[in-house]
Every structure is written in structure tokens, then in C-alpha cells.
Amino acid sequence: MITLEAVIFDMDGVLTETSRQHYLAWKQLARDLGFDISEAINEQVKGISRLESLEIVLSAGGMGERFSEAEKIELADKKNLIYQSLIKEFTKENLSVGALELLTSLKSNNIKIALASVSKNAQFLLEAMEISSYFDVIVDPREVKHGKPAPDIFLMAAKMLGIKPKSCIGIEDAFAGVESIKSAGMQPIGIGSKAHLYNCNHVYSSLTEINIDTIRKIIYETECCQ
Ligand code: G6P
Ligand code: MG
């Protein structure tokens, strides 16, 4: 029988909501380059690394081919400085509703907890929101070869925990993140809307809708329905 041994969390859009800040930072960068982006770009950059997101933003402005690799790094750094200025006051008040309850319950039931975020600002957010101590493993995105939707980051989390992927549940808000969890051989839980996360069987609008029993049931159902 497969039992639940670990829950691997994404950060942005799951443990806290930062998509507005990412969007505003990209918008500012785009404005400085002379074009505008619409909020629709938000879904496209969710779960996607900074440099890959930059490509998406530049293409939206018809500037996909304009910059050298070195210039792109400068642009990405510029966006990051704007983004960091927008999240610098984050505190535990910015934790998603239900996050603390879920983390506490997992911990008291001896379920391992890991973070699999591609954001290089995730460590800062964990500390700012005072939840670092809940995590047994925090994957360093700099060590991950292929970003989401590749399975690498979730596989690395499971490996660092020493737990088989099939005993792990991944929680994600991004389409690419759900793909990453599935290709790692884990069951995904989606946070958001079924319209965006149509690749996920278990989607909830917020963390308040799930608890350890919901998560255990998903693992159990997987086994009995395979
Ligand atoms: C998360 C966000 C993405 C962001 C990525 C990298 O996955 O959903 O929108 O591009 O992190 O974040 P960073 O903080 O490293 O720029
Ligand atoms: Mg996310």
C-alpha cells in the first residue's frame, strides 16, 4: 500500500500570492523598453524561471530577437530589483490562508515537507513569512538543470528527502508545475481554477479546502485506480 510520506510545495501562488508583484515588475520593465503587457501574461509566466519569463515578456513586445544574452541578464536583474522592492515588506500576514494550518498538521503527523520553487527569492519569502522551520528540504533552483514543466525540481526534492516519488504529493498553482509533478511520478494537487489547471484531477480554490485526509485519499485513490 502506498502511504503519504511527503508533501512538496511550490511557493508563488501556493504558500503566498506574488503573481501581482511579478506582473507589476514585468510591466515596469516593459514600459521602460517602450511597450505594455496585459495581465493575461500572468498565467504564462507562472512557474517559469526568470530568464524564460523574460523571453515571454520580450516576445509579447515584439522584442524577442533584439537583445544579446548579456543584455537579457541585465534586463532580468532589473526586473528582479523591482520585484524585490515590491515583496520587501512581506511578513507572515502574506501567507496564503490555510497554509499555516496545513504545514502544522503535516508536521505533527510526521509527514515530510519540501519546497520546490524555481524562484530565487523563495528562501527570502520563507524567512519573511517565518515558515522556514517547517521545511525538511528546500531545493536550490540554481542546482536544477531543467525548469518546470520538466520533472527535475520535484525529483530532486524527493531524492533529498529520500522518499519515493509515488509517496509524495506536489502542490502547485501553475500548469507547468502540475506537468512537472506528474512527470516526476507524483500526484498533483492544483490550487486555482480548473480552467487554468485542466491538466490536474484535483483542483481546489485555496489551501483551506485541503487537509491531511484529503491528501491521503488522493494517494490512496491513485493506488486503487491504477
Ligand atoms: C515562480 C513564479 C514565476 C517566476 C519564477 C522565478 O515560479 O511563478 O512567475 O518567474 O518563480 O522567480 P524569481 O523570483 O527567481 O525571479
Ligand atoms: Mg507557483
CSV table of N, CA, C and O and ligand atoms in Angstrom, one decimal, residues 10-13 17-19 22-23 26 41-54 76 79-80 83-84 87 116-122 125 141-142 148 172-174, ligand 1:
chain,number,residue,atom,x,y,z
A,10,ASP,N,5.0,24.2,-4.0
A,10,ASP,CA,5.5,25.3,-4.7
A,10,ASP,C,5.3,26.5,-3.8
A,10,ASP,O,4.6,26.5,-2.8
A,11,MET,N,6.0,27.6,-4.1
A,11,MET,CA,5.9,28.8,-3.3
A,11,MET,C,4.9,29.8,-3.8
A,11,MET,O,3.8,30.0,-3.3
A,12,ASP,N,5.2,30.4,-5.0
A,12,ASP,CA,4.4,31.5,-5.5
A,12,ASP,C,3.0,31.0,-6.0
A,12,ASP,O,3.0,30.1,-6.8
A,13,GLY,N,2.0,31.6,-5.4
A,13,GLY,CA,0.6,31.1,-5.8
A,13,GLY,C,0.1,30.0,-5.0
A,13,GLY,O,-1.0,29.6,-5.1
A,17,GLU,N,0.8,34.7,-2.3
A,17,GLU,CA,0.4,35.2,-3.7
A,17,GLU,C,1.3,36.3,-4.1
A,17,GLU,O,1.3,37.4,-3.5
A,18,THR,N,2.1,36.1,-5.1
A,18,THR,CA,3.1,37.1,-5.6
A,18,THR,C,2.9,37.4,-7.1
A,18,THR,O,3.7,38.1,-7.6
A,19,SER,N,1.8,36.8,-7.7
A,19,SER,CA,1.8,37.0,-9.1
A,19,SER,C,1.5,38.5,-9.5
A,19,SER,O,2.0,38.9,-10.5
A,22,HIS,N,5.0,40.0,-9.4
A,22,HIS,CA,5.8,39.6,-10.6
A,22,HIS,C,5.3,40.4,-11.8
A,22,HIS,O,6.1,41.0,-12.6
A,23,TYR,N,3.9,40.5,-11.9
A,23,TYR,CA,3.3,41.2,-13.1
A,23,TYR,C,3.7,42.6,-13.1
A,23,TYR,O,4.1,43.2,-14.2
A,26,TRP,N,7.3,43.0,-14.2
A,26,TRP,CA,7.5,42.9,-15.7
A,26,TRP,C,6.9,44.0,-16.4
A,26,TRP,O,7.4,44.5,-17.4
A,41,ILE,N,-0.6,37.9,-19.3
A,41,ILE,CA,0.8,37.3,-19.4
A,41,ILE,C,1.1,36.5,-18.1
A,41,ILE,O,1.9,35.6,-18.0
A,42,ASN,N,0.3,36.9,-17.0
A,42,ASN,CA,0.5,36.3,-15.7
A,42,ASN,C,0.5,34.8,-15.7
A,42,ASN,O,1.3,34.1,-15.1
A,43,GLU,N,-0.6,34.2,-16.4
A,43,GLU,CA,-0.7,32.7,-16.4
A,43,GLU,C,0.5,32.1,-17.2
A,43,GLU,O,1.0,31.0,-16.8
A,44,GLN,N,1.0,32.8,-18.2
A,44,GLN,CA,2.1,32.3,-19.0
A,44,GLN,C,3.4,32.2,-18.2
A,44,GLN,O,4.3,31.3,-18.5
A,45,VAL,N,3.6,33.1,-17.3
A,45,VAL,CA,4.9,33.2,-16.6
A,45,VAL,C,4.9,32.4,-15.2
A,45,VAL,O,5.9,32.2,-14.6
A,46,LYS,N,3.7,31.9,-14.8
A,46,LYS,CA,3.6,31.2,-13.6
A,46,LYS,C,4.4,29.9,-13.6
A,46,LYS,O,4.3,29.1,-14.5
A,47,GLY,N,5.3,29.8,-12.6
A,47,GLY,CA,6.2,28.6,-12.5
A,47,GLY,C,7.3,28.6,-13.5
A,47,GLY,O,8.1,27.6,-13.5
A,48,ILE,N,7.5,29.6,-14.3
A,48,ILE,CA,8.5,29.7,-15.3
A,48,ILE,C,9.7,30.5,-14.8
A,48,ILE,O,9.5,31.6,-14.2
A,49,SER,N,10.9,30.1,-15.0
A,49,SER,CA,12.1,30.8,-14.4
A,49,SER,C,12.2,32.2,-15.0
A,49,SER,O,11.6,32.6,-16.0
A,50,ARG,N,13.0,33.0,-14.2
A,50,ARG,CA,13.1,34.4,-14.6
A,50,ARG,C,13.5,34.7,-16.0
A,50,ARG,O,12.9,35.5,-16.7
A,51,LEU,N,14.6,34.0,-16.4
A,51,LEU,CA,15.1,34.2,-17.8
A,51,LEU,C,14.1,33.8,-18.9
A,51,LEU,O,13.9,34.4,-19.9
A,52,GLU,N,13.4,32.6,-18.6
A,52,GLU,CA,12.4,32.1,-19.6
A,52,GLU,C,11.2,33.1,-19.6
A,52,GLU,O,10.6,33.3,-20.6
A,53,SER,N,10.9,33.6,-18.4
A,53,SER,CA,9.7,34.5,-18.4
A,53,SER,C,10.1,35.8,-19.1
A,53,SER,O,9.2,36.4,-19.8
A,54,LEU,N,11.4,36.2,-19.0
A,54,LEU,CA,11.8,37.4,-19.8
A,54,LEU,C,11.6,37.2,-21.3
A,54,LEU,O,11.1,38.1,-22.0
A,76,ALA,N,16.8,41.0,-16.8
A,76,ALA,CA,16.2,40.1,-15.8
A,76,ALA,C,16.6,40.6,-14.4
A,76,ALA,O,15.8,40.6,-13.5
A,79,LYS,N,14.4,43.6,-13.6
A,79,LYS,CA,13.1,43.2,-13.2
A,79,LYS,C,13.1,42.7,-11.8
A,79,LYS,O,12.2,42.9,-10.9
A,80,ASN,N,14.2,41.9,-11.5
A,80,ASN,CA,14.2,41.3,-10.1
A,80,ASN,C,14.4,42.4,-9.0
A,80,ASN,O,13.8,42.3,-8.0
A,83,TYR,N,10.9,43.7,-8.5
A,83,TYR,CA,10.2,42.7,-7.8
A,83,TYR,C,10.5,42.6,-6.3
A,83,TYR,O,9.7,42.6,-5.5
A,84,GLN,N,11.8,42.6,-6.1
A,84,GLN,CA,12.3,42.6,-4.7
A,84,GLN,C,11.8,43.8,-3.9
A,84,GLN,O,11.4,43.7,-2.7
A,87,ILE,N,8.3,43.0,-2.7
A,87,ILE,CA,8.0,42.0,-1.7
A,87,ILE,C,8.8,42.2,-0.4
A,87,ILE,O,8.7,41.4,0.5
A,116,ALA,N,9.7,23.2,-3.6
A,116,ALA,CA,10.2,23.0,-4.9
A,116,ALA,C,9.8,24.2,-5.7
A,116,ALA,O,8.8,24.2,-6.5
A,117,SER,N,10.4,25.4,-5.5
A,117,SER,CA,10.1,26.6,-6.2
A,117,SER,C,11.3,27.0,-7.1
A,117,SER,O,12.4,26.9,-6.7
A,118,VAL,N,11.0,27.4,-8.3
A,118,VAL,CA,12.1,27.9,-9.2
A,118,VAL,C,12.5,29.3,-8.9
A,118,VAL,O,13.4,29.8,-9.5
A,119,SER,N,11.8,29.9,-7.9
A,119,SER,CA,12.1,31.3,-7.6
A,119,SER,C,13.4,31.4,-6.7
A,119,SER,O,13.5,30.8,-5.7
A,120,LYS,N,14.3,32.3,-7.2
A,120,LYS,CA,15.5,32.5,-6.4
A,120,LYS,C,15.2,33.5,-5.2
A,120,LYS,O,16.0,33.8,-4.4
A,121,ASN,N,13.9,33.9,-5.1
A,121,ASN,CA,13.5,34.7,-4.0
A,121,ASN,C,12.7,33.9,-2.9
A,121,ASN,O,12.2,34.5,-2.0
A,122,ALA,N,12.6,32.6,-3.2
A,122,ALA,CA,11.7,31.8,-2.3
A,122,ALA,C,12.3,31.7,-0.9
A,122,ALA,O,11.5,31.8,0.1
A,125,LEU,N,11.3,34.7,1.0
A,125,LEU,CA,9.9,34.7,1.4
A,125,LEU,C,9.6,33.7,2.6
A,125,LEU,O,8.9,34.0,3.4
A,141,PRO,N,17.0,26.3,-6.6
A,141,PRO,CA,16.7,26.3,-8.0
A,141,PRO,C,18.0,26.4,-8.9
A,141,PRO,O,18.0,26.0,-10.1
A,142,ARG,N,19.0,26.9,-8.3
A,142,ARG,CA,20.3,27.1,-9.1
A,142,ARG,C,20.9,25.7,-9.4
A,142,ARG,O,21.7,25.5,-10.3
A,148,LYS,N,10.5,23.8,-14.6
A,148,LYS,CA,9.2,23.3,-14.8
A,148,LYS,C,8.8,23.7,-16.3
A,148,LYS,O,9.2,24.7,-16.7
A,172,GLU,N,0.7,22.7,-6.5
A,172,GLU,CA,1.1,23.7,-7.5
A,172,GLU,C,-0.1,24.6,-7.9
A,172,GLU,O,-1.2,24.2,-7.9
A,173,ASP,N,0.3,25.8,-8.3
A,173,ASP,CA,-0.8,26.7,-8.9
A,173,ASP,C,-0.6,26.9,-10.4
A,173,ASP,O,-1.4,27.5,-11.0
A,174,ALA,N,0.5,26.4,-11.0
A,174,ALA,CA,0.8,26.6,-12.4
A,174,ALA,C,0.7,25.4,-13.2
A,174,ALA,O,1.0,24.3,-12.8
B,1,G6P,C1,7.8,31.5,-9.7
B,1,G6P,C2,6.8,32.4,-10.4
B,1,G6P,C3,7.4,32.9,-11.8
B,1,G6P,C4,8.8,33.4,-11.6
B,1,G6P,C5,9.7,32.4,-11.1
B,1,G6P,C6,11.1,32.8,-10.9
B,1,G6P,O1,7.7,30.2,-10.3
B,1,G6P,O2,5.6,31.8,-10.6
B,1,G6P,O3,6.5,33.8,-12.3
B,1,G6P,O4,9.3,33.9,-12.9
B,1,G6P,O5,9.2,32.0,-9.8
B,1,G6P,O6,11.1,33.8,-9.8
B,1,G6P,P1,12.4,34.7,-9.4
B,1,G6P,O7,12.0,35.2,-8.1
B,1,G6P,O8,13.6,33.8,-9.4
B,1,G6P,O9,12.5,35.7,-10.5
